[in-house]
Amino acid sequence: MNTQTILKAFVEKAVISEEQASIIADYEQKKAFSLHWELRSILYLGIVLFSSGIGVIIYENIDTIGHQVIIASIAAFTAWCFYYTYKHALPYSNEKVSNPKKLADYILLLGCTTFLVLEGYLQFQYNIFGTRYGLAIIIPTLIFFFCAYRFDHKGALSMAITGLASWLGLTVAPLAVLSQNDFTDNRLLATAVILGSILCAFGWASEKRNIKHHFAFTYIFLGGNLAVLAALTGIFSDRAEFIYMLVGLALSVFFIQRARLTQSLIFLLIGVVYGYIILTHFIFSNIVSEDASFVFGTFYFAFTSIGVVFFLLNFKKFLGIKK
């Protein structure tokens, strides 16, 4: 059903006149079409391609260009990116700052990326940090945190949180939390739970104190995923199982409460799925008999499957979203 069909039906039912239908049809044909997200995607793609191109050019011409020239070029370009961002930035505010000059956001992201390239180049070529890898990571992390708050940039905040986790030997990328973290190390496991919980608490506090409250999602999403997945690993590896189970359940409840508060489906799914896994593991780990476990499991998964269907049909009501 298109606009013409709808307007024709309205005219036939005398809801609108033919003249009104003609005006509406003319407006629909001539109204402006938003290219907002298309342009933003192209700009992000441009930053990725530009950064990759710099790397390829340097790699293929490093013998002819010279290290000093390359380093000076990258440093100058990085300085220009930060200067451009600062020059076009609005004054700091605890509230969300929407800069009408959208290009400045992308220039800042490009500057952060080239800063990492510059630091990595200096470390690789001149070993300026030696074996103090923590120092090499914490410096850009602090710069990115400053840029995130000063210029109100979620991309810089994500890079800063990633750097903080890397400084502690972790990764917080949602698709790499399990594959690139060595959770067989007890110390790393506890670190992941603590860091993730602190990030969640920081996001919650940011919202409560109204200090860049729109950063709360980034803190809670990255930190919560890291903490709950680490807690799940602790539960299944039988190391301080009860403590990890309590932490995992507490975070699941926290996610569900956040979902109801912000009407967020992603938080609701995270809380429900993680909570379901933890409770299921707890129930079946306490059934000693295999026969009893099999019989109970048959009914358990059947009824919980019905529960999942009911949940999917009624999640809007649970979140308080009006149909």
Coordinates of C-alpha atoms in Angstrom, one line a residue:
M1 CA 0.0 0.0 0.0
N2 CA 1.5 3.3 -1.1
T3 CA 0.6 6.9 -0.5
Q4 CA -1.6 7.2 -3.6
T5 CA -3.6 4.1 -2.5
I6 CA -4.1 5.5 1.0
L7 CA -5.2 9.0 -0.3
K8 CA -7.6 7.4 -2.8
A9 CA -9.2 5.4 0.0
F10 CA -9.5 8.5 2.2
V11 CA -11.2 10.4 -0.7
E12 CA -13.6 7.5 -1.3
K13 CA -14.6 7.5 2.3
A14 CA -14.9 11.3 2.3
V15 CA -12.3 11.7 5.0
I16 CA -10.4 14.3 2.8
S17 CA -11.4 16.1 -0.4
E18 CA -9.7 15.6 -3.8
E19 CA -8.0 19.0 -3.5
Q20 CA -6.5 18.0 -0.1
A21 CA -5.4 14.7 -1.5
S22 CA -3.7 16.5 -4.4
I23 CA -1.8 18.8 -2.0
I24 CA -0.7 15.9 0.2
A25 CA 0.4 13.9 -2.9
D26 CA 2.4 16.9 -4.2
Y27 CA 4.1 17.3 -0.8
E28 CA 5.0 13.7 -0.6
Q29 CA 6.6 13.8 -4.1
K30 CA 8.6 17.0 -3.5
K31 CA 9.6 16.7 0.2
A32 CA 13.2 16.6 1.1
F33 CA 14.9 13.2 1.6
S34 CA 17.2 12.9 4.5
L35 CA 20.8 11.7 3.7
H36 CA 21.9 12.1 7.3
W37 CA 22.9 8.5 8.1
E38 CA 24.2 7.9 4.6
L39 CA 26.6 10.8 4.9
R40 CA 27.7 9.8 8.4
S41 CA 28.4 6.3 7.1
I42 CA 30.4 7.7 4.2
L43 CA 32.4 9.9 6.6
Y44 CA 33.2 6.9 8.9
L45 CA 34.2 4.8 5.9
G46 CA 36.4 7.7 4.7
I47 CA 38.2 7.8 8.0
V48 CA 38.8 4.1 7.9
L49 CA 40.0 4.1 4.3
F50 CA 42.2 7.2 4.9
S51 CA 43.9 5.6 8.0
S52 CA 44.4 2.4 6.1
G53 CA 45.8 4.3 3.1
I54 CA 48.3 6.1 5.3
G55 CA 49.5 2.7 6.7
V56 CA 49.9 1.2 3.2
I57 CA 51.8 4.2 1.9
I58 CA 54.2 4.2 4.8
Y59 CA 54.7 0.5 4.6
E60 CA 55.5 0.6 0.8
N61 CA 57.7 3.7 0.9
I62 CA 59.3 3.6 4.2
D63 CA 62.8 3.2 2.7
T64 CA 62.5 6.2 0.4
I65 CA 60.5 8.6 2.5
G66 CA 62.5 8.4 5.7
H67 CA 61.4 7.9 9.3
Q68 CA 61.7 11.5 10.3
V69 CA 59.6 12.8 7.4
I70 CA 56.9 10.2 8.1
I71 CA 56.8 10.9 11.8
A72 CA 56.7 14.7 11.3
S73 CA 53.9 14.3 8.7
I74 CA 51.8 12.2 11.0
A75 CA 52.4 14.4 14.0
A76 CA 51.5 17.5 12.0
F77 CA 48.4 16.0 10.7
T78 CA 47.4 14.8 14.2
A79 CA 48.0 18.2 15.7
W80 CA 45.9 19.8 12.9
C81 CA 43.0 17.4 13.7
F82 CA 43.0 18.3 17.4
Y83 CA 43.4 22.0 16.6
Y84 CA 40.5 21.9 14.1
T85 CA 38.3 20.1 16.7
Y86 CA 39.2 22.6 19.4
K87 CA 38.6 25.6 17.1
H88 CA 35.1 24.5 16.2
A89 CA 34.1 23.1 19.6
L90 CA 31.4 24.5 21.7
P91 CA 32.0 25.3 25.4
Y92 CA 32.0 22.4 27.8
S93 CA 28.7 21.5 29.5
N94 CA 27.6 18.6 31.8
E95 CA 24.6 18.3 29.4
K96 CA 24.8 16.8 26.0
V97 CA 26.5 19.3 23.5
S98 CA 25.3 19.0 19.9
N99 CA 27.9 20.6 17.7
P100 CA 26.3 21.8 14.5
K101 CA 29.6 21.3 12.7
K102 CA 29.4 17.6 12.4
L103 CA 32.7 17.4 10.5
A104 CA 34.5 18.3 13.7
D105 CA 33.3 15.0 15.3
Y106 CA 34.9 13.0 12.5
I107 CA 38.1 15.0 12.5
L108 CA 38.5 14.3 16.2
L109 CA 38.0 10.6 15.5
L110 CA 40.6 10.8 12.8
G111 CA 43.0 12.6 15.1
C112 CA 42.7 10.0 17.8
T113 CA 43.4 7.3 15.2
T114 CA 46.4 9.0 13.8
F115 CA 47.7 9.6 17.3
L116 CA 47.7 5.9 17.9
V117 CA 49.5 5.4 14.6
L118 CA 52.1 8.0 15.6
E119 CA 52.6 6.4 19.0
G120 CA 52.9 2.9 17.5
Y121 CA 55.3 4.1 14.9
L122 CA 57.6 5.7 17.5
Q123 CA 57.5 2.6 19.7
F124 CA 58.2 0.3 16.8
Q125 CA 61.0 2.4 15.3
Y126 CA 62.7 4.0 18.3
N127 CA 61.3 2.0 21.2
I128 CA 60.6 5.2 23.1
F129 CA 58.6 3.4 25.8
G130 CA 61.0 0.5 26.1
T131 CA 59.1 -2.3 28.0
R132 CA 56.8 0.1 29.7
Y133 CA 53.8 -0.9 27.7
G134 CA 51.4 0.2 30.4
L135 CA 52.7 3.8 29.9
A136 CA 52.2 3.5 26.2
I137 CA 48.6 2.5 26.7
I138 CA 47.6 4.8 29.5
I139 CA 48.8 8.0 27.7
P140 CA 46.3 7.8 24.8
T141 CA 43.7 6.5 27.2
L142 CA 43.8 9.6 29.3
I143 CA 43.9 11.8 26.1
F144 CA 40.8 10.0 24.7
F145 CA 38.9 10.4 28.0
F146 CA 39.7 14.1 28.0
C147 CA 38.6 14.5 24.4
A148 CA 35.4 12.5 25.0
Y149 CA 34.3 14.8 27.8
R150 CA 35.6 18.1 26.4
F151 CA 34.2 17.6 22.9
D152 CA 31.3 15.3 23.9
H153 CA 32.3 12.4 21.7
K154 CA 31.0 8.8 22.3
G155 CA 33.5 7.4 19.8
A156 CA 36.4 8.8 21.8
L157 CA 34.8 7.5 25.0
S158 CA 34.6 4.0 23.5
M159 CA 38.3 4.2 22.5
A160 CA 39.2 5.5 26.0
I161 CA 37.3 2.6 27.7
T162 CA 39.0 0.1 25.4
G163 CA 42.4 1.6 26.3
L164 CA 41.6 1.4 30.0
A165 CA 40.7 -2.3 29.6
S166 CA 43.8 -2.9 27.6
W167 CA 45.9 -1.3 30.3
L168 CA 44.6 -3.9 32.6
G169 CA 45.2 -6.7 30.1
L170 CA 41.6 -7.0 28.9
T171 CA 39.4 -6.2 25.9
V172 CA 35.9 -4.9 26.1
A173 CA 34.8 -5.2 22.4
P174 CA 31.5 -7.1 22.5
L175 CA 32.6 -9.6 19.8
A176 CA 36.0 -10.2 21.3
V177 CA 35.3 -10.4 25.1
L178 CA 35.5 -14.2 25.1
S179 CA 37.9 -14.9 22.3
Q180 CA 40.6 -12.4 23.2
N181 CA 40.5 -12.5 27.0
D182 CA 42.4 -15.2 28.9
F183 CA 39.8 -16.0 31.6
T184 CA 41.8 -19.0 32.7
D185 CA 43.9 -16.6 34.7
N186 CA 42.2 -16.0 38.1
R187 CA 43.6 -12.6 38.4
L188 CA 42.4 -11.5 35.0
L189 CA 39.0 -13.0 35.7
A190 CA 38.6 -11.0 38.9
T191 CA 40.0 -7.9 37.2
A192 CA 37.3 -8.2 34.4
V193 CA 34.5 -8.5 36.9
I194 CA 35.7 -5.5 39.0
L195 CA 36.4 -3.3 36.0
G196 CA 33.1 -4.1 34.4
S197 CA 31.2 -3.4 37.6
I198 CA 33.0 -0.1 38.1
L199 CA 32.2 1.0 34.6
C200 CA 28.5 0.1 35.2
A201 CA 28.6 2.0 38.5
F202 CA 30.2 5.0 36.8
G203 CA 27.6 5.0 34.0
W204 CA 24.8 4.9 36.6
A205 CA 26.5 7.7 38.6
S206 CA 26.9 9.8 35.5
E207 CA 23.2 9.6 34.9
K208 CA 22.2 10.2 38.5
R209 CA 24.5 13.3 38.8
N210 CA 23.6 14.5 35.3
I211 CA 27.2 14.6 34.2
K212 CA 27.2 13.6 30.5
H213 CA 24.3 11.3 31.3
H214 CA 24.1 10.2 27.6
F215 CA 27.5 8.4 28.2
A216 CA 25.8 6.0 30.6
F217 CA 24.8 3.6 27.8
T218 CA 28.4 3.2 26.6
Y219 CA 29.7 2.6 30.1
I220 CA 27.0 0.1 31.0
F221 CA 27.0 -1.7 27.7
L222 CA 30.7 -2.3 27.5
G223 CA 31.3 -2.7 31.2
G224 CA 28.3 -4.9 31.9
N225 CA 29.0 -7.3 29.1
L226 CA 32.6 -7.7 30.3
A227 CA 31.6 -8.2 33.9
V228 CA 28.8 -10.7 33.3
L229 CA 30.8 -12.8 30.8
A230 CA 33.7 -12.9 33.2
A231 CA 31.3 -13.9 36.0
L232 CA 29.8 -16.7 33.8
T233 CA 33.3 -18.0 33.1
G234 CA 34.0 -18.0 36.8
I235 CA 30.7 -19.9 37.5
F236 CA 31.5 -22.6 34.9
S237 CA 35.1 -23.0 36.0
D238 CA 34.2 -23.7 39.6
R239 CA 36.3 -20.9 41.0
A240 CA 34.5 -19.0 43.7
E241 CA 31.3 -20.1 41.9
F242 CA 28.9 -18.8 44.5
I243 CA 30.4 -15.3 44.5
Y244 CA 30.5 -15.1 40.7
M245 CA 26.9 -16.3 40.6
L246 CA 25.8 -13.5 42.9
V247 CA 27.6 -10.9 40.9
G248 CA 26.2 -12.3 37.6
L249 CA 22.6 -12.3 39.0
A250 CA 23.0 -8.8 40.4
L251 CA 24.2 -7.5 37.1
S252 CA 21.3 -9.3 35.3
V253 CA 18.8 -7.6 37.6
F254 CA 20.6 -4.3 37.0
F255 CA 20.3 -4.7 33.3
I256 CA 16.6 -5.5 33.5
Q257 CA 16.0 -2.4 35.7
R258 CA 18.0 -0.3 33.2
A259 CA 15.9 -1.7 30.4
R260 CA 12.6 -0.7 32.1
L261 CA 14.0 2.7 33.0
T262 CA 15.3 3.5 29.5
Q263 CA 12.9 1.3 27.5
S264 CA 15.9 -0.5 26.0
L265 CA 15.4 -3.9 24.3
I266 CA 19.1 -4.6 24.2
F267 CA 19.5 -4.2 28.0
L268 CA 16.4 -6.4 28.5
L269 CA 17.8 -9.1 26.3
I270 CA 21.2 -9.0 28.0
G271 CA 19.7 -9.2 31.5
V272 CA 17.2 -12.0 30.7
V273 CA 19.6 -14.2 28.7
Y274 CA 22.5 -13.9 31.2
G275 CA 20.1 -14.4 34.2
Y276 CA 18.5 -17.4 32.5
I277 CA 21.9 -19.1 31.9
I278 CA 23.0 -18.5 35.5
L279 CA 19.8 -19.8 37.1
T280 CA 19.7 -22.8 34.7
H281 CA 23.2 -23.7 35.6
F282 CA 22.5 -23.3 39.3
I283 CA 19.4 -25.5 39.2
F284 CA 20.9 -28.3 37.2
S285 CA 24.2 -28.3 39.1
N286 CA 22.3 -29.1 42.3
I287 CA 20.4 -32.1 40.8
V288 CA 22.6 -35.1 41.6
S289 CA 20.7 -37.9 39.8
E290 CA 21.1 -38.0 36.1
D291 CA 17.6 -39.6 35.6
A292 CA 16.0 -36.8 37.7
S293 CA 18.0 -34.2 35.7
F294 CA 16.8 -35.7 32.4
V295 CA 13.1 -35.8 33.5
F296 CA 13.2 -32.3 35.1
G297 CA 15.1 -30.9 32.1
T298 CA 12.5 -32.1 29.7
F299 CA 9.8 -30.1 31.4
Y300 CA 12.1 -27.2 32.3
F301 CA 13.2 -26.4 28.8
A302 CA 9.6 -27.0 27.4
F303 CA 8.1 -24.5 29.9
T304 CA 10.9 -22.0 29.6
S305 CA 10.6 -22.1 25.8
I306 CA 6.9 -21.1 26.3
G307 CA 8.1 -18.4 28.6
V308 CA 10.5 -17.1 25.9
V309 CA 7.7 -16.9 23.4
F310 CA 5.5 -15.1 25.9
F311 CA 8.3 -12.7 26.6
L312 CA 8.9 -11.9 23.0
L313 CA 5.2 -11.2 22.5
N314 CA 4.9 -9.0 25.5
F315 CA 8.3 -7.2 25.8
K316 CA 6.8 -3.8 24.9
K317 CA 4.4 -4.1 27.8
F318 CA 7.2 -5.0 30.1
L319 CA 9.2 -2.1 29.0
G320 CA 6.3 0.3 29.2
I321 CA 6.4 1.0 25.4
K322 CA 3.0 2.1 24.1
K323 CA 1.9 0.3 20.9

